[in-house]
mmCIF file of C-alpha atoms in Angstrom:
data_model
loop_
_atom_site.group_PDB
_atom_site.id
_atom_site.type_symbol
_atom_site.label_atom_id
_atom_site.label_comp_id
_atom_site.label_asym_id
_atom_site.label_seq_id
_atom_site.Cartn_x
_atom_site.Cartn_y
_atom_site.Cartn_z
ATOM 1 C CA MET A 249 39.316 38.739 -12.835
ATOM 2 C CA THR A 250 41.287 40.607 -10.634
ATOM 3 C CA ALA A 251 40.410 43.444 -9.330
ATOM 4 C CA PRO A 252 43.139 46.550 -10.495
ATOM 5 C CA LEU A 253 45.797 47.559 -7.585
ATOM 6 C CA GLY A 254 45.208 51.246 -5.863
ATOM 7 C CA SER A 255 48.011 53.855 -5.771
ATOM 8 C CA ARG A 256 49.020 52.944 -1.986
ATOM 9 C CA GLN A 257 49.296 49.105 -2.988
ATOM 10 C CA ALA A 258 50.815 49.062 -5.680
ATOM 11 C CA VAL A 259 53.390 51.536 -4.509
ATOM 12 C CA LEU A 260 53.757 49.471 -1.303
ATOM 13 C CA LEU A 261 54.390 46.049 -3.200
ATOM 14 C CA VAL A 262 57.089 48.127 -5.056
ATOM 15 C CA ALA A 263 57.997 49.527 -1.796
ATOM 16 C CA GLY A 264 58.307 45.987 -0.228
ATOM 17 C CA ARG A 265 59.899 43.898 -3.216
ATOM 18 C CA GLU A 266 62.984 46.710 -3.115
ATOM 19 C CA PHE A 267 62.967 46.310 0.400
ATOM 20 C CA THR A 268 62.869 42.691 1.115
ATOM 21 C CA SER A 269 65.023 41.846 -2.548
ATOM 22 C CA GLN A 270 67.870 44.276 -1.118
ATOM 23 C CA VAL A 271 67.809 42.856 2.276
ATOM 24 C CA ARG A 272 68.832 39.631 1.879
ATOM 25 C CA SER A 273 71.143 40.293 -1.035
ATOM 26 C CA ARG A 274 74.968 39.485 0.149
ATOM 27 C CA SER A 275 75.627 42.767 -0.724
ATOM 28 C CA PHE A 276 73.734 44.470 2.319
ATOM 29 C CA VAL A 277 75.615 42.435 4.798
ATOM 30 C CA ILE A 278 79.056 42.803 2.755
ATOM 31 C CA GLY A 279 78.276 46.551 2.673
ATOM 32 C CA LEU A 280 77.489 46.851 6.466
ATOM 33 C CA LEU A 281 80.906 44.195 7.789
ATOM 34 C CA VAL A 282 83.235 47.228 5.140
ATOM 35 C CA THR A 283 81.370 49.824 6.253
ATOM 36 C CA LEU A 284 82.279 48.942 10.184
ATOM 37 C CA VAL A 285 86.067 47.692 9.309
ATOM 38 C CA LEU A 286 86.277 51.212 7.508
ATOM 39 C CA PHE A 287 85.344 53.671 10.590
ATOM 40 C CA GLY A 288 87.356 50.907 12.905
ATOM 41 C CA GLY A 289 90.345 50.950 10.245
ATOM 42 C CA ILE A 290 89.880 54.631 10.258
ATOM 43 C CA GLY A 291 89.679 55.412 13.615
ATOM 44 C CA LEU A 292 93.070 53.148 14.647
ATOM 45 C CA LEU A 293 95.009 55.355 12.142
ATOM 46 C CA GLY A 294 93.877 58.260 13.164
ATOM 47 C CA SER A 295 95.280 57.321 17.146
ATOM 48 C CA VAL A 296 98.074 55.733 15.505
ATOM 49 C CA ILE A 297 99.045 58.769 13.588
ATOM 50 C CA ALA A 298 98.484 60.947 16.736
ATOM 51 C CA GLY A 299 100.349 59.177 19.143
ATOM 52 C CA GLN A 300 103.743 59.214 16.747
ATOM 53 C CA SER A 301 103.276 62.394 15.898
ATOM 54 C CA SER A 302 102.620 64.567 19.597
ATOM 55 C CA ASN A 303 105.967 63.325 20.956
ATOM 56 C CA PRO A 304 108.859 64.693 18.960
ATOM 57 C CA SER A 305 111.914 63.664 20.251
ATOM 58 C CA LEU A 306 115.671 66.080 20.966
ATOM 59 C CA GLY A 307 118.700 65.489 21.999
ATOM 60 C CA VAL A 308 120.694 68.375 23.125
ATOM 61 C CA THR A 309 124.219 68.588 23.630
ATOM 62 C CA PRO A 310 126.291 69.292 26.658
ATOM 63 C CA GLU A 311 127.068 72.599 24.906
ATOM 64 C CA THR A 312 123.209 72.819 24.242
ATOM 65 C CA SER A 313 122.273 71.289 28.418
ATOM 66 C CA SER A 314 121.599 74.532 29.120
ATOM 67 C CA LEU A 315 118.928 75.383 26.438
ATOM 68 C CA ARG A 316 116.432 72.339 28.307
ATOM 69 C CA THR A 317 114.289 74.050 30.553
ATOM 70 C CA ALA A 318 113.636 76.844 28.118
ATOM 71 C CA VAL A 319 112.745 74.371 25.449
ATOM 72 C CA GLU A 320 110.679 72.403 28.209
ATOM 73 C CA GLN A 321 108.396 75.684 29.122
ATOM 74 C CA ALA A 322 108.527 76.680 25.352
ATOM 75 C CA ALA A 323 107.024 73.206 24.412
ATOM 76 C CA ALA A 324 104.467 73.463 27.355
ATOM 77 C CA THR A 325 103.365 77.170 26.325
ATOM 78 C CA GLN A 326 102.585 75.651 22.573
ATOM 79 C CA GLY A 327 101.021 72.384 24.090
ATOM 80 C CA LEU A 328 103.605 70.148 22.919
ATOM 81 C CA ASP A 329 105.121 66.957 24.234
ATOM 82 C CA VAL A 330 108.683 67.183 23.892
ATOM 83 C CA ARG A 331 111.346 64.330 25.304
ATOM 84 C CA ILE A 332 114.697 65.500 25.728
ATOM 85 C CA VAL A 333 117.448 62.546 25.453
ATOM 86 C CA PRO A 334 120.614 64.836 26.339
ATOM 87 C CA VAL A 335 123.511 62.732 23.970
ATOM 88 C CA GLU A 336 127.330 63.950 22.930
ATOM 89 C CA ASP A 337 127.184 65.313 19.526
ATOM 90 C CA GLY A 338 128.127 62.371 17.238
ATOM 91 C CA PRO A 339 126.093 59.844 18.623
ATOM 92 C CA GLY A 340 123.448 62.005 18.443
ATOM 93 C CA ARG A 341 123.575 62.311 14.526
ATOM 94 C CA VAL A 342 124.142 58.847 14.454
ATOM 95 C CA GLN A 343 120.445 58.416 16.039
ATOM 96 C CA VAL A 344 119.352 60.727 13.689
ATOM 97 C CA ASP A 345 120.507 59.748 10.826
ATOM 98 C CA ALA A 346 118.726 56.688 12.077
ATOM 99 C CA ASP A 347 115.398 58.314 13.199
ATOM 100 C CA GLU A 348 116.247 57.281 16.747
ATOM 101 C CA LEU A 349 115.897 61.244 17.462
ATOM 102 C CA ASP A 350 113.661 63.436 15.632
ATOM 103 C CA ALA A 351 115.912 66.479 15.798
ATOM 104 C CA LEU A 352 119.685 67.556 17.397
ATOM 105 C CA LEU A 353 120.156 70.937 19.417
ATOM 106 C CA THR A 354 124.007 71.501 18.649
ATOM 107 C CA GLY A 355 126.781 73.970 18.496
ATOM 108 C CA SER A 356 126.737 76.826 20.931
ATOM 109 C CA ALA A 357 125.208 80.331 21.793
ATOM 110 C CA GLY A 358 125.377 82.789 18.538
ATOM 111 C CA ASP A 359 125.863 79.175 16.778
ATOM 112 C CA TYR A 360 123.064 77.444 17.877
ATOM 113 C CA GLU A 361 122.071 74.052 14.873
ATOM 114 C CA LEU A 362 118.831 72.047 14.620
ATOM 115 C CA LEU A 363 119.884 68.759 12.828
ATOM 116 C CA GLY A 364 117.036 66.513 11.545
ATOM 117 C CA ARG A 365 117.805 63.668 9.065
ATOM 118 C CA ASP A 366 116.163 65.298 6.240
ATOM 119 C CA ALA A 367 113.445 67.789 7.088
ATOM 120 C CA VAL A 368 112.527 68.889 10.540
ATOM 121 C CA ASP A 369 109.179 69.122 12.535
ATOM 122 C CA PRO A 370 108.102 72.593 12.000
ATOM 123 C CA GLN A 371 106.467 73.179 15.389
ATOM 124 C CA LEU A 372 109.854 71.614 16.835
ATOM 125 C CA GLU A 373 111.803 74.113 15.075
ATOM 126 C CA ALA A 374 109.413 77.066 16.571
ATOM 127 C CA VAL A 375 110.067 76.035 20.176
ATOM 128 C CA VAL A 376 113.443 75.314 19.862
ATOM 129 C CA GLY A 377 113.768 79.258 18.075
ATOM 130 C CA THR A 378 111.150 80.065 21.178
ATOM 131 C CA ALA A 379 113.521 78.876 23.278
ATOM 132 C CA VAL A 380 116.784 80.364 22.178
ATOM 133 C CA GLN A 381 114.938 83.388 21.282
ATOM 134 C CA GLN A 382 114.057 83.178 25.385
ATOM 135 C CA GLU A 383 116.945 82.760 26.503
ATOM 136 C CA ALA A 384 118.926 84.853 24.485
ATOM 137 C CA LEU A 385 116.748 88.195 25.119
ATOM 138 C CA ALA A 386 117.024 86.390 29.300
ATOM 139 C CA ALA A 387 120.718 87.633 28.470
ATOM 140 C CA ALA A 388 121.014 90.588 27.554
ATOM 141 C CA LEU A 389 118.430 92.334 30.187
ATOM 142 C CA SER A 390 120.758 90.900 33.257
ATOM 143 C CA GLN A 391 123.546 92.281 31.696
ATOM 144 C CA SER A 392 121.573 95.804 31.264
ATOM 145 C CA GLY A 393 120.599 95.384 34.984
ATOM 146 C CA VAL A 394 116.860 94.143 34.215
ATOM 147 C CA ASP A 395 114.921 91.476 36.402
ATOM 148 C CA PRO A 396 114.577 88.610 32.544
ATOM 149 C CA ALA A 397 111.479 87.450 35.434
ATOM 150 C CA GLN A 398 109.677 90.613 36.967
ATOM 151 C CA LEU A 399 109.524 91.930 33.266
ATOM 152 C CA ALA A 400 108.210 88.254 32.138
ATOM 153 C CA GLN A 401 105.350 88.867 34.826
ATOM 154 C CA ARG A 402 104.394 92.278 33.596
ATOM 155 C CA SER A 403 104.571 91.285 29.861
ATOM 156 C CA GLN A 404 102.063 88.241 30.092
ATOM 157 C CA VAL A 405 98.277 88.293 28.798
ATOM 158 C CA SER A 406 95.991 86.086 30.182
ATOM 159 C CA THR A 407 93.351 84.418 27.960
ATOM 160 C CA ASP A 408 89.916 84.561 28.746
ATOM 161 C CA THR A 409 85.857 83.338 26.733
ATOM 162 C CA LEU A 410 82.441 84.832 27.259
ATOM 163 C CA GLN A 411 81.265 81.669 27.670
ATOM 164 C CA PRO A 412 82.533 78.209 29.378
ATOM 165 C CA VAL A 413 84.785 76.000 27.373
ATOM 166 C CA ASP A 414 82.967 73.003 26.000
ATOM 167 C CA PRO A 415 85.213 69.710 27.605
ATOM 168 C CA ASP A 416 83.523 67.561 25.149
ATOM 169 C CA ARG A 417 84.021 69.323 21.530
ATOM 170 C CA GLY A 418 86.969 67.497 20.689
ATOM 171 C CA GLU A 419 83.829 64.297 20.893
ATOM 172 C CA ARG A 420 81.335 66.898 19.310
ATOM 173 C CA LEU A 421 83.643 67.234 16.574
ATOM 174 C CA ALA A 422 84.290 63.873 16.061
ATOM 175 C CA LEU A 423 80.372 63.134 16.064
ATOM 176 C CA ALA A 424 79.463 65.421 13.947
ATOM 177 C CA LEU A 425 82.142 63.919 10.923
ATOM 178 C CA VAL A 426 81.332 59.973 11.826
ATOM 179 C CA GLY A 427 77.184 61.870 11.803
ATOM 180 C CA THR A 428 78.411 63.417 8.400
ATOM 181 C CA VAL A 429 80.350 60.534 6.862
ATOM 182 C CA LEU A 430 77.830 58.293 7.547
ATOM 183 C CA LEU A 431 75.126 60.564 5.477
ATOM 184 C CA PHE A 432 77.470 60.759 2.483
ATOM 185 C CA ILE A 433 77.984 57.095 2.550
ATOM 186 C CA SER A 434 74.424 56.443 3.168
ATOM 187 C CA LEU A 435 73.295 59.294 0.096
ATOM 188 C CA SER A 436 75.612 59.002 -2.194
ATOM 189 C CA GLY A 437 75.537 54.813 -2.408
ATOM 190 C CA TYR A 438 70.990 54.535 -2.370
ATOM 191 C CA GLY A 439 71.214 57.400 -4.657
ATOM 192 C CA GLN A 440 73.268 55.401 -7.018
ATOM 193 C CA LEU A 441 71.392 52.325 -6.335
ATOM 194 C CA VAL A 442 67.897 53.823 -7.100
ATOM 195 C CA ALA A 443 69.593 54.700 -10.572
ATOM 196 C CA THR A 444 71.518 51.304 -11.578
ATOM 197 C CA GLY A 445 68.051 50.188 -10.571
ATOM 198 C CA VAL A 446 65.919 51.984 -13.210
ATOM 199 C CA VAL A 447 68.346 51.500 -16.408
ATOM 200 C CA GLU A 448 68.363 47.853 -15.276
ATOM 201 C CA GLU A 449 64.390 47.637 -15.363
ATOM 202 C CA LYS A 450 64.467 49.076 -18.839
ATOM 203 C CA GLN A 451 67.386 47.565 -20.171
ATOM 204 C CA SER A 452 65.794 44.324 -19.281
ATOM 205 C CA ARG A 453 62.059 45.312 -20.464
ATOM 206 C CA VAL A 454 60.683 44.711 -17.122
ATOM 207 C CA VAL A 455 59.569 47.953 -17.185
ATOM 208 C CA GLU A 456 57.084 47.773 -20.012
ATOM 209 C CA LEU A 457 55.272 44.332 -17.465
ATOM 210 C CA LEU A 458 55.219 46.304 -15.040
ATOM 211 C CA LEU A 459 53.384 49.379 -16.203
ATOM 212 C CA ALA A 460 51.458 47.849 -17.515
ATOM 213 C CA THR A 461 49.737 46.606 -14.549
ATOM 214 C CA ILE A 462 51.233 50.000 -12.555
ATOM 215 C CA LYS A 463 51.534 53.672 -13.493
ATOM 216 C CA PRO A 464 55.191 54.896 -13.966
ATOM 217 C CA TRP A 465 54.400 57.650 -10.661
ATOM 218 C CA GLN A 466 53.934 54.741 -8.441
ATOM 219 C CA LEU A 467 55.747 52.787 -9.854
ATOM 220 C CA LEU A 468 59.244 55.273 -9.247
ATOM 221 C CA ALA A 469 57.789 56.344 -5.485
ATOM 222 C CA GLY A 470 57.271 52.466 -4.800
ATOM 223 C CA LYS A 471 61.761 51.753 -6.093
ATOM 224 C CA VAL A 472 62.628 55.369 -3.565
ATOM 225 C CA LEU A 473 60.583 54.300 -0.704
ATOM 226 C CA GLY A 474 61.681 50.339 -0.740
ATOM 227 C CA LEU A 475 65.829 51.784 -1.272
ATOM 228 C CA GLY A 476 65.142 54.493 1.467
ATOM 229 C CA ALA A 477 63.595 52.179 4.013
ATOM 230 C CA VAL A 478 67.288 50.140 3.020
ATOM 231 C CA GLY A 479 69.379 53.161 3.965
ATOM 232 C CA LEU A 480 67.394 53.795 6.528
ATOM 233 C CA LEU A 481 67.696 50.214 8.399
ATOM 234 C CA GLN A 482 71.350 50.233 7.790
ATOM 235 C CA LEU A 483 71.892 53.908 8.678
ATOM 236 C CA VAL A 484 70.134 52.705 12.105
ATOM 237 C CA ILE A 485 72.160 49.333 12.722
ATOM 238 C CA LEU A 486 75.438 51.283 12.247
ATOM 239 C CA GLY A 487 74.909 54.023 14.539
ATOM 240 C CA ILE A 488 73.979 51.699 16.959
ATOM 241 C CA ILE A 489 76.646 49.303 16.604
ATOM 242 C CA GLY A 490 78.755 52.222 16.220
ATOM 243 C CA THR A 491 77.025 54.438 20.055
ATOM 244 C CA VAL A 492 77.859 50.562 21.940
ATOM 245 C CA ALA A 493 81.264 49.982 20.820
ATOM 246 C CA ALA A 494 82.169 53.869 21.351
ATOM 247 C CA ALA A 495 80.498 53.311 24.572
ATOM 248 C CA GLY A 496 81.239 50.544 25.478
ATOM 249 C CA GLY A 497 85.680 51.511 24.440
ATOM 250 C CA GLY A 498 85.508 54.698 27.203
ATOM 251 C CA LEU A 499 85.301 57.154 23.741
ATOM 252 C CA LEU A 500 81.908 58.301 23.954
ATOM 253 C CA THR A 501 81.127 60.666 27.486
ATOM 254 C CA VAL A 502 78.257 62.641 26.406
ATOM 255 C CA PRO A 503 75.309 59.957 24.927
ATOM 256 C CA GLY A 504 72.952 63.397 24.860
ATOM 257 C CA ALA A 505 75.069 64.234 22.160
ATOM 258 C CA ALA A 506 75.424 61.471 20.229
ATOM 259 C CA ALA A 507 71.614 60.883 20.376
ATOM 260 C CA GLY A 508 71.071 63.668 18.952
ATOM 261 C CA MET A 509 73.327 63.633 16.308
ATOM 262 C CA PHE A 510 71.871 60.091 15.569
ATOM 263 C CA ALA A 511 68.285 61.924 15.216
ATOM 264 C CA MET A 512 70.451 64.517 12.941
ATOM 265 C CA VAL A 513 71.413 61.883 10.733
ATOM 266 C CA VAL A 514 67.550 60.066 10.548
ATOM 267 C CA LEU A 515 66.427 63.329 9.323
ATOM 268 C CA TRP A 516 68.379 64.971 7.244
ATOM 269 C CA TYR A 517 69.266 61.451 5.468
ATOM 270 C CA LEU A 518 65.413 61.357 4.944
ATOM 271 C CA LEU A 519 65.054 64.998 3.499
ATOM 272 C CA GLY A 520 68.675 64.629 1.559
ATOM 273 C CA PHE A 521 67.847 61.171 0.604
ATOM 274 C CA PHE A 522 64.407 61.939 -1.370
ATOM 275 C CA LEU A 523 66.072 64.947 -2.830
ATOM 276 C CA PHE A 524 68.149 62.890 -4.422
ATOM 277 C CA ALA A 525 67.198 59.372 -4.711
ATOM 278 C CA ALA A 526 64.566 61.293 -7.783
ATOM 279 C CA LEU A 527 67.116 63.295 -8.925
ATOM 280 C CA TYR A 528 69.513 59.857 -9.228
ATOM 281 C CA ALA A 529 65.733 57.839 -10.824
ATOM 282 C CA ALA A 530 64.443 60.512 -13.332
ATOM 283 C CA ILE A 531 68.584 60.957 -14.696
ATOM 284 C CA GLY A 532 68.962 57.818 -14.836
ATOM 285 C CA SER A 533 64.893 56.915 -16.614
ATOM 286 C CA THR A 534 67.392 58.869 -19.592
ATOM 287 C CA VAL A 535 69.864 56.208 -20.626
ATOM 288 C CA SER A 536 69.487 52.701 -21.732
ATOM 289 C CA ARG A 537 72.344 50.784 -21.070
ATOM 290 C CA GLN A 538 74.529 50.952 -17.802
ATOM 291 C CA GLU A 539 77.862 52.449 -19.177
ATOM 292 C CA GLU A 540 75.698 55.570 -19.772
ATOM 293 C CA LEU A 541 75.342 55.913 -16.657
ATOM 294 C CA ASN A 542 78.498 57.357 -15.046
ATOM 295 C CA SER A 543 79.010 60.055 -16.958
ATOM 296 C CA VAL A 544 74.811 61.426 -16.372
ATOM 297 C CA VAL A 545 75.186 61.231 -12.424
ATOM 298 C CA THR A 546 78.093 62.685 -12.356
ATOM 299 C CA PRO A 547 77.315 65.814 -11.763
ATOM 300 C CA LEU A 548 75.002 64.641 -8.337
ATOM 301 C CA ILE A 549 77.552 63.077 -7.042
ATOM 302 C CA PHE A 550 80.085 66.259 -6.629
ATOM 303 C CA VAL A 551 76.755 67.864 -5.565
ATOM 304 C CA LEU A 552 77.301 65.442 -2.944
ATOM 305 C CA ILE A 553 80.822 65.577 -2.391
ATOM 306 C CA VAL A 554 81.215 69.936 -1.709
ATOM 307 C CA PRO A 555 79.526 69.899 1.474
ATOM 308 C CA PHE A 556 81.653 67.070 2.398
ATOM 309 C CA VAL A 557 84.505 69.166 1.985
ATOM 310 C CA LEU A 558 83.269 72.071 3.777
ATOM 311 C CA VAL A 559 82.818 70.118 6.372
ATOM 312 C CA VAL A 560 85.697 68.364 6.989
ATOM 313 C CA ASN A 561 87.968 71.167 5.728
ATOM 314 C CA LEU A 562 85.409 74.552 8.096
ATOM 315 C CA LEU A 563 83.890 73.187 10.503
ATOM 316 C CA PRO A 564 86.577 71.515 12.520
ATOM 317 C CA GLY A 565 89.218 75.087 12.821
ATOM 318 C CA ASP A 566 86.668 77.308 13.360
ATOM 319 C CA PRO A 567 82.198 75.948 13.368
ATOM 320 C CA ARG A 568 80.952 79.704 13.372
ATOM 321 C CA ASN A 569 82.629 80.213 10.069
ATOM 322 C CA GLU A 570 79.530 82.360 8.278
ATOM 323 C CA LEU A 571 79.580 80.598 4.617
ATOM 324 C CA ALA A 572 78.843 77.443 6.090
ATOM 325 C CA ALA A 573 75.950 79.123 7.794
ATOM 326 C CA VAL A 574 74.605 80.281 5.030
ATOM 327 C CA LEU A 575 75.151 77.308 2.955
ATOM 328 C CA SER A 576 73.659 75.216 5.564
ATOM 329 C CA PHE A 577 69.729 76.872 4.562
ATOM 330 C CA ILE A 578 70.421 75.873 0.736
ATOM 331 C CA PRO A 579 68.378 72.494 -0.149
ATOM 332 C CA PHE A 580 71.141 69.457 -1.847
ATOM 333 C CA LEU A 581 74.362 70.899 0.767
ATOM 334 C CA SER A 582 71.545 71.458 3.278
ATOM 335 C CA GLN A 583 72.244 67.741 4.081
ATOM 336 C CA THR A 584 75.358 67.363 5.052
ATOM 337 C CA ILE A 585 76.046 70.798 6.459
ATOM 338 C CA MET A 586 73.164 71.471 9.589
ATOM 339 C CA PRO A 587 73.774 68.336 11.043
ATOM 340 C CA ALA A 588 77.335 69.438 11.317
ATOM 341 C CA ARG A 589 76.023 72.393 12.644
ATOM 342 C CA TYR A 590 73.993 71.024 15.764
ATOM 343 C CA ALA A 591 76.645 68.733 16.498
ATOM 344 C CA LEU A 592 79.131 71.190 17.029
ATOM 345 C CA GLY A 593 76.731 72.588 19.489
ATOM 346 C CA VAL A 594 76.699 76.026 17.074
ATOM 347 C CA ALA A 595 73.301 75.242 14.979
ATOM 348 C CA PRO A 596 69.895 76.332 17.030
ATOM 349 C CA LEU A 597 67.493 73.920 16.546
ATOM 350 C CA TRP A 598 65.280 77.017 14.864
ATOM 351 C CA GLU A 599 67.685 76.595 12.301
ATOM 352 C CA VAL A 600 67.665 72.779 12.096
ATOM 353 C CA GLY A 601 64.046 73.306 12.241
ATOM 354 C CA VAL A 602 63.741 76.219 9.077
ATOM 355 C CA SER A 603 66.495 74.436 6.864
ATOM 356 C CA ALA A 604 64.740 71.363 7.271
ATOM 357 C CA LEU A 605 61.782 72.728 5.328
ATOM 358 C CA ILE A 606 63.271 74.547 3.309
ATOM 359 C CA ALA A 607 64.373 71.500 2.384
ATOM 360 C CA LEU A 608 61.001 69.543 2.672
ATOM 361 C CA VAL A 609 59.822 72.015 0.597
ATOM 362 C CA ALA A 610 62.816 71.490 -2.596
ATOM 363 C CA VAL A 611 61.620 68.143 -2.116
ATOM 364 C CA VAL A 612 58.189 68.500 -2.879
ATOM 365 C CA GLY A 613 59.182 70.305 -6.032
ATOM 366 C CA VAL A 614 62.005 68.224 -7.066
ATOM 367 C CA VAL A 615 59.538 65.107 -6.890
ATOM 368 C CA ARG A 616 57.731 66.488 -8.883
ATOM 369 C CA VAL A 617 59.500 67.621 -11.850
ATOM 370 C CA ALA A 618 62.033 64.281 -11.122
ATOM 371 C CA GLY A 619 58.240 62.116 -11.491
ATOM 372 C CA ARG A 620 57.664 64.685 -15.368
ATOM 373 C CA VAL A 621 61.101 63.651 -16.382
ATOM 374 C CA TYR A 622 60.731 59.929 -15.726
ATOM 375 C CA GLN A 623 57.125 59.182 -16.705
ATOM 376 C CA ASN A 624 58.264 61.010 -19.856
ATOM 377 C CA SER A 625 61.859 58.878 -20.075
ATOM 378 C CA ILE A 626 61.632 55.496 -18.879
ATOM 379 C CA LEU A 627 59.511 54.039 -21.716
ATOM 380 C CA ARG A 628 62.432 55.724 -24.758
ATOM 381 C CA THR A 629 65.089 52.854 -25.667
ATOM 382 C CA GLY A 630 67.562 53.968 -27.618
ATOM 383 C CA ALA A 631 69.596 57.273 -27.292
ATOM 384 C CA ARG A 632 69.368 59.544 -24.568
ATOM 385 C CA VAL A 633 66.499 61.337 -24.486
ATOM 386 C CA THR A 634 67.643 65.085 -23.649
ATOM 387 C CA LEU A 635 66.128 67.450 -20.973
ATOM 388 C CA ARG A 636 63.804 69.289 -24.046
ATOM 389 C CA GLU A 637 62.058 65.751 -24.312
ATOM 390 C CA ALA A 638 62.241 64.568 -20.463
ATOM 391 C CA LEU A 639 60.705 67.804 -19.322
ATOM 392 C CA GLY A 640 57.633 68.347 -22.262
ATOM 393 C CA ARG A 641 54.341 67.279 -21.896
ATOM 394 C CA PRO A 642 53.565 63.651 -20.143
ATOM 395 C CA ALA A 643 53.572 60.628 -23.574
ATOM 396 C CA ALA A 644 51.587 58.350 -22.857
ATOM 397 C CA GLN A 645 51.880 54.647 -22.765
ATOM 398 C CA SER A 646 51.502 53.281 -25.854
ATOM 399 C CA MET A 647 54.066 55.937 -27.834
ATOM 400 C CA THR A 648 56.545 54.006 -26.522
ATOM 401 C CA ARG A 649 59.595 54.393 -29.753
ATOM 402 C CA SER A 650 62.504 52.180 -30.159
ATOM 403 C CA ARG A 651 65.546 53.740 -31.423
ATOM 404 C CA ALA A 652 67.678 50.422 -31.077
#
């Protein structure tokens, strides 16, 4: 007669089964390759777009060629690299229509025209407008006997900062965005996998056989641990490959920042996964068919999307955004926002520690509630288990009811 399994043995047995079955599956390898191709494609697309949009071309006719120096100075002031091409009016219009020039500056003083094919680059329009205004102002000042150069020198305002400008800000921003995307993909993907596995076992009645030998919480804990380990393994593999590739390509010059962000991603993946996986498992146990699963897990997907959108839209232009700083301490949001703030250098380690502690407390509470929902729902088939029934007193396994 075989002795009953202890709690630790039961949890590790379930976790090992989940880990090995997932790692050996083709979907794990395909998922890794797809994610690597996705990141490579996004990086390549970004470099192509940046290369195409950073160097607009402007044709100047003999009548407007006197503005060339003013245009170059205005473009340099606004950080824009404008390629200026001398051209006659007629051929210039043809080149604009053929997309060989982005715009043509034509006309004469008092009647200048900036001609584009179907639109004019707003940055180029601003540069030309500034150049024309400065040229007109210089002419007016000269007629009044005022030296434009002296006036310009007296009108200059220098810019300085209390702290030195971080030369690695671009790389830190890239690390923050890459880490945010990795966390979003891992948490949403493996959370959904937990819910799908719960419903499959319930639908095939495998769970009834499993619960004949182990307790519901042991099955839930083993499933979450096993799939969490698979997600962590994928995260580590992607992180190492990405770091080595970026360093080899000369894109990464701050290995310390990359190592710090990698540690943050692992920490917040663990906290975020246990938080969301417990909820995914609990919600998945309330339905009996895969067709019903998407409708019940949609709210969780929105909870994951909200901090992702906030990070992508707020932090690149305003890393010290007060709303993002407050939300980075709130569980369900902190797992995405706090590591991005740390990567950008605006969140000290004590803030990370406080936020992680709050998240850990939330994990304990959520796991307790999720465990109760799972225990009350996993053996019920048929109609969806209501929230009131799921949160009621734990039902005995023998009280299995079939509504099918």
